[in-house]
Amino acid sequence: MSGSTSGGGIRRGGERRSVAPVGGDLPDLARALRRRWATGVAVVTTTAPDGFRGITVSSLMLVSLDPPLLAFCPAVEGSFADLIAASGSFAVSILDRDQTILADRFAARGPLPDAALSGIRHEVHDSGLPVLTGALAWAICEVVSHLEAGDHWLTLGRIVDGTILPDTDDPLLTYEGQYRGLEAE
Ligand SMILES: Cc1cc2nc3c(=O)[nH]c(=O)nc-3n(C[C@H](O)[C@H](O)[C@H](O)COP(=O)(O)O)c2cc1C
């Protein structure tokens, strides 16, 4: 296997045709694949010595039902993975479409939330973890494993509590770097 790509190509009917050329290297391809994978958007929160921290993620994945396990991938660069490792727990709030401002803020695309989450409607669960008011659902997780996986960690958590809130039928989605809505068939 080479460490680069010519930009893609699919053999169909004997002809090789180029699809969505993406630069010359595999990390560019991986980035393009990530953008092409439509997902929901969540905010993962955890505790820090001075209060709370959170990041916006699209890497959320429900891994197992019994036991209930979920995973997400925080970047190796950045402080959030270290905070997760130190606290041993995290909360996930699945965002509604009317929460794009929160998605931007927790992604450092807007004013970064402070450690008290001032001005951000939230509740503090018995575990001490904050969950965002207005989310479609939330879950409290204990870290099961925290594996380095290239430039991200694969953080696996066991769900120990959670609530499914009334369905607005309008989750926040992301695709090709833009926020989207769901169109029901
Ligand atoms: C829609 C969306 C999805 C994101 N998904 C992830 C993700 O899965 N993992 C990640 O590390 N960063 C993701 N980010 C970027 C982080 O939210 C952002 O880098 C984070 O706020 C940085 O915090 P830190 O420097 O404390 O780690 C995403 C951003 C957006 C807007």
Short mmCIF file of C-alpha atoms and ligand atoms in Angstrom, two decimals:
data_model
loop_
_atom_site.label_atom_id
_atom_site.label_comp_id
_atom_site.label_asym_id
_atom_site.label_seq_id
_atom_site.Cartn_x
_atom_site.Cartn_y
_atom_site.Cartn_z
CA MET A 1 0.00 0.00 0.00
CA SER A 2 1.35 3.39 -0.83
CA GLY A 3 1.12 6.36 1.52
CA SER A 4 -0.64 8.48 -1.02
CA THR A 5 -3.66 8.49 -3.24
CA SER A 6 -4.11 9.65 -6.79
CA GLY A 7 -7.43 11.18 -5.88
CA GLY A 8 -9.61 8.12 -6.12
CA GLY A 9 -11.02 6.05 -8.88
CA ILE A 10 -13.62 3.38 -9.31
CA ARG A 11 -13.49 0.63 -11.85
CA ARG A 12 -16.89 0.49 -13.46
CA GLY A 13 -17.61 -1.03 -16.87
CA GLY A 14 -13.90 -1.47 -17.36
CA GLU A 15 -13.25 2.26 -17.14
CA ARG A 16 -11.46 3.93 -14.32
CA ARG A 17 -13.15 7.20 -13.46
CA SER A 18 -12.05 9.77 -10.98
CA VAL A 19 -14.36 10.65 -8.10
CA ALA A 20 -13.95 13.65 -5.83
CA PRO A 21 -10.20 14.12 -6.08
CA VAL A 22 -8.78 15.06 -2.71
CA GLY A 23 -5.21 16.28 -2.69
CA GLY A 24 -2.31 13.88 -2.70
CA ASP A 25 -2.23 12.21 0.65
CA LEU A 26 -4.23 9.83 2.76
CA PRO A 27 -4.87 12.21 5.67
CA ASP A 28 -6.62 14.49 3.15
CA LEU A 29 -8.65 11.51 2.00
CA ALA A 30 -9.55 10.65 5.61
CA ARG A 31 -10.65 14.25 6.22
CA ALA A 32 -12.81 14.17 3.09
CA LEU A 33 -14.32 10.84 4.13
CA ARG A 34 -15.16 12.27 7.54
CA ARG A 35 -16.92 15.21 5.91
CA ARG A 36 -18.86 12.84 3.64
CA TRP A 37 -20.13 10.82 6.63
CA ALA A 38 -23.33 12.51 7.80
CA THR A 39 -23.79 12.43 11.58
CA GLY A 40 -25.60 13.99 14.46
CA VAL A 41 -23.87 16.50 16.71
CA ALA A 42 -23.36 16.22 20.47
CA VAL A 43 -21.60 18.11 23.22
CA VAL A 44 -19.45 16.01 25.55
CA THR A 45 -18.86 17.59 28.94
CA THR A 46 -16.63 16.69 31.82
CA THR A 47 -15.38 18.15 35.06
CA ALA A 48 -12.16 20.14 35.43
CA PRO A 49 -10.35 21.41 38.54
CA ASP A 50 -12.03 24.82 38.12
CA GLY A 51 -15.47 23.70 36.93
CA PHE A 52 -16.69 22.24 33.65
CA ARG A 53 -15.39 21.79 30.11
CA GLY A 54 -17.10 20.61 26.95
CA ILE A 55 -16.40 19.99 23.28
CA THR A 56 -18.64 19.55 20.28
CA VAL A 57 -18.29 16.13 18.67
CA SER A 58 -19.57 14.27 15.66
CA SER A 59 -17.57 11.13 16.43
CA LEU A 60 -20.17 9.75 18.83
CA MET A 61 -20.98 6.09 18.35
CA LEU A 62 -23.27 3.74 20.26
CA VAL A 63 -21.10 0.65 20.54
CA SER A 64 -22.99 -1.84 22.70
CA LEU A 65 -26.50 -2.15 24.10
CA ASP A 66 -25.83 -4.67 26.89
CA PRO A 67 -23.72 -3.51 28.56
CA PRO A 68 -24.56 -0.04 27.24
CA LEU A 69 -21.35 1.44 25.87
CA LEU A 70 -20.68 4.48 23.74
CA ALA A 71 -17.52 5.97 22.28
CA PHE A 72 -16.29 9.26 20.93
CA CYS A 73 -12.93 10.55 19.71
CA PRO A 74 -11.32 13.61 21.31
CA ALA A 75 -8.21 14.98 19.60
CA VAL A 76 -4.81 14.14 21.09
CA GLU A 77 -3.90 17.79 20.66
CA GLY A 78 -5.97 19.84 23.03
CA SER A 79 -6.77 19.63 26.70
CA PHE A 80 -10.08 17.78 26.67
CA ALA A 81 -8.73 14.23 26.43
CA ASP A 82 -6.52 14.83 29.47
CA LEU A 83 -9.49 16.14 31.45
CA ILE A 84 -11.54 13.05 30.53
CA ALA A 85 -8.69 10.78 31.61
CA ALA A 86 -8.38 12.65 34.91
CA SER A 87 -12.08 12.83 35.73
CA GLY A 88 -12.93 9.27 34.59
CA SER A 89 -16.41 10.28 33.51
CA PHE A 90 -18.25 12.39 30.96
CA ALA A 91 -21.73 13.40 29.88
CA VAL A 92 -23.13 13.46 26.35
CA SER A 93 -25.87 15.87 25.27
CA ILE A 94 -27.32 15.17 21.80
CA LEU A 95 -28.13 18.51 20.20
CA ASP A 96 -31.38 19.71 18.72
CA ARG A 97 -31.24 21.75 15.52
CA ASP A 98 -31.96 24.96 17.41
CA GLN A 99 -28.69 24.47 19.33
CA THR A 100 -26.24 25.33 16.54
CA ILE A 101 -24.98 28.26 18.60
CA LEU A 102 -23.99 25.82 21.33
CA ALA A 103 -22.33 23.53 18.78
CA ASP A 104 -20.28 26.50 17.59
CA ARG A 105 -19.42 27.68 21.09
CA PHE A 106 -18.23 24.27 22.28
CA ALA A 107 -16.19 23.96 19.08
CA ALA A 108 -14.43 27.26 19.78
CA ARG A 109 -16.14 28.83 16.74
CA GLY A 110 -17.84 31.33 19.04
CA PRO A 111 -17.21 32.68 22.52
CA LEU A 112 -15.80 29.72 24.44
CA PRO A 113 -18.01 28.71 27.40
CA ASP A 114 -16.38 29.48 30.75
CA ALA A 115 -15.82 26.89 33.47
CA ALA A 116 -19.18 27.74 35.09
CA LEU A 117 -20.99 27.47 31.73
CA SER A 118 -22.28 30.97 32.36
CA GLY A 119 -25.17 31.89 30.09
CA ILE A 120 -25.57 28.30 28.89
CA ARG A 121 -28.72 26.58 30.12
CA HIS A 122 -27.65 23.37 31.81
CA GLU A 123 -28.40 21.10 34.73
CA VAL A 124 -25.89 19.42 37.00
CA HIS A 125 -26.56 15.69 37.33
CA ASP A 126 -26.08 13.90 40.68
CA SER A 127 -22.73 12.70 39.32
CA GLY A 128 -21.57 16.33 39.21
CA LEU A 129 -21.52 16.34 35.39
CA PRO A 130 -23.38 19.05 33.47
CA VAL A 131 -25.92 18.26 30.74
CA LEU A 132 -27.34 20.83 28.35
CA THR A 133 -30.96 21.91 28.75
CA GLY A 134 -32.87 21.54 25.49
CA ALA A 135 -30.83 18.58 24.27
CA LEU A 136 -32.72 15.71 22.62
CA ALA A 137 -31.19 13.20 25.02
CA TRP A 138 -28.32 12.95 27.44
CA ALA A 139 -26.22 10.19 28.96
CA ILE A 140 -23.81 9.97 31.87
CA CYS A 141 -20.82 7.69 31.24
CA GLU A 142 -17.93 6.24 33.18
CA VAL A 143 -14.73 5.83 31.18
CA VAL A 144 -14.03 2.17 30.41
CA SER A 145 -11.01 2.70 28.18
CA HIS A 146 -9.14 5.55 26.59
CA LEU A 147 -7.05 4.27 23.68
CA GLU A 148 -4.70 6.41 21.61
CA ALA A 149 -5.72 6.06 17.97
CA GLY A 150 -3.49 8.19 15.75
CA ASP A 151 -4.19 11.88 16.25
CA HIS A 152 -7.34 11.13 18.30
CA TRP A 153 -8.23 9.04 21.30
CA LEU A 154 -10.95 6.41 21.21
CA THR A 155 -12.74 6.98 24.49
CA LEU A 156 -15.17 4.25 25.48
CA GLY A 157 -17.69 4.90 28.23
CA ARG A 158 -20.26 2.81 30.04
CA ILE A 159 -23.64 4.54 30.19
CA VAL A 160 -24.78 4.68 33.82
CA ASP A 161 -27.72 7.08 33.50
CA GLY A 162 -29.54 9.08 30.88
CA THR A 163 -32.77 10.61 29.71
CA ILE A 164 -34.51 10.61 26.36
CA LEU A 165 -36.35 13.92 26.10
CA PRO A 166 -39.42 14.68 23.98
CA ASP A 167 -38.62 14.24 20.28
CA THR A 168 -38.63 17.49 18.32
CA ASP A 169 -38.05 15.47 15.12
CA ASP A 170 -35.36 18.01 14.32
CA PRO A 171 -31.89 16.85 15.40
CA LEU A 172 -28.80 18.87 14.54
CA LEU A 173 -26.84 17.10 11.79
CA THR A 174 -23.54 17.83 10.14
CA TYR A 175 -22.46 17.01 6.58
CA GLU A 176 -19.69 18.40 4.42
CA GLY A 177 -18.71 20.86 7.12
CA GLN A 178 -22.18 22.40 7.41
CA TYR A 179 -24.99 22.03 9.85
CA ARG A 180 -28.07 20.38 8.39
CA GLY A 181 -31.58 19.34 9.31
CA LEU A 182 -33.34 16.07 8.81
CA GLU A 183 -35.84 15.71 6.02
CA ALA A 184 -38.38 13.00 6.80
CA GLU A 185 -39.51 10.79 3.93
C1 LIG B 1 -19.71 19.58 14.10
C2 LIG B 1 -18.40 19.42 14.81
C3 LIG B 1 -17.97 18.16 15.18
C4 LIG B 1 -16.74 17.98 15.85
N1 LIG B 1 -16.35 16.72 16.21
C5 LIG B 1 -15.20 16.54 16.89
C6 LIG B 1 -14.82 15.24 17.33
O1 LIG B 1 -15.52 14.25 17.12
N2 LIG B 1 -13.65 15.13 18.02
C7 LIG B 1 -12.85 16.22 18.28
O2 LIG B 1 -11.80 16.06 18.90
N3 LIG B 1 -13.18 17.45 17.88
C8 LIG B 1 -14.34 17.64 17.20
N4 LIG B 1 -14.72 18.89 16.81
C9 LIG B 1 -13.84 20.03 17.15
C10 LIG B 1 -13.91 20.37 18.63
O3 LIG B 1 -15.24 20.66 19.05
C11 LIG B 1 -13.00 21.56 19.00
O4 LIG B 1 -11.75 21.35 18.41
C12 LIG B 1 -12.85 21.65 20.48
O5 LIG B 1 -13.67 22.67 20.94
C13 LIG B 1 -11.41 21.91 20.89
O6 LIG B 1 -11.32 21.82 22.29
P1 LIG B 1 -9.92 21.48 23.01
O7 LIG B 1 -8.89 22.35 22.36
O8 LIG B 1 -10.14 21.81 24.45
O9 LIG B 1 -9.65 20.02 22.80
C14 LIG B 1 -15.92 19.09 16.16
C15 LIG B 1 -16.37 20.38 15.80
C16 LIG B 1 -17.59 20.53 15.15
C17 LIG B 1 -18.06 21.92 14.78
#
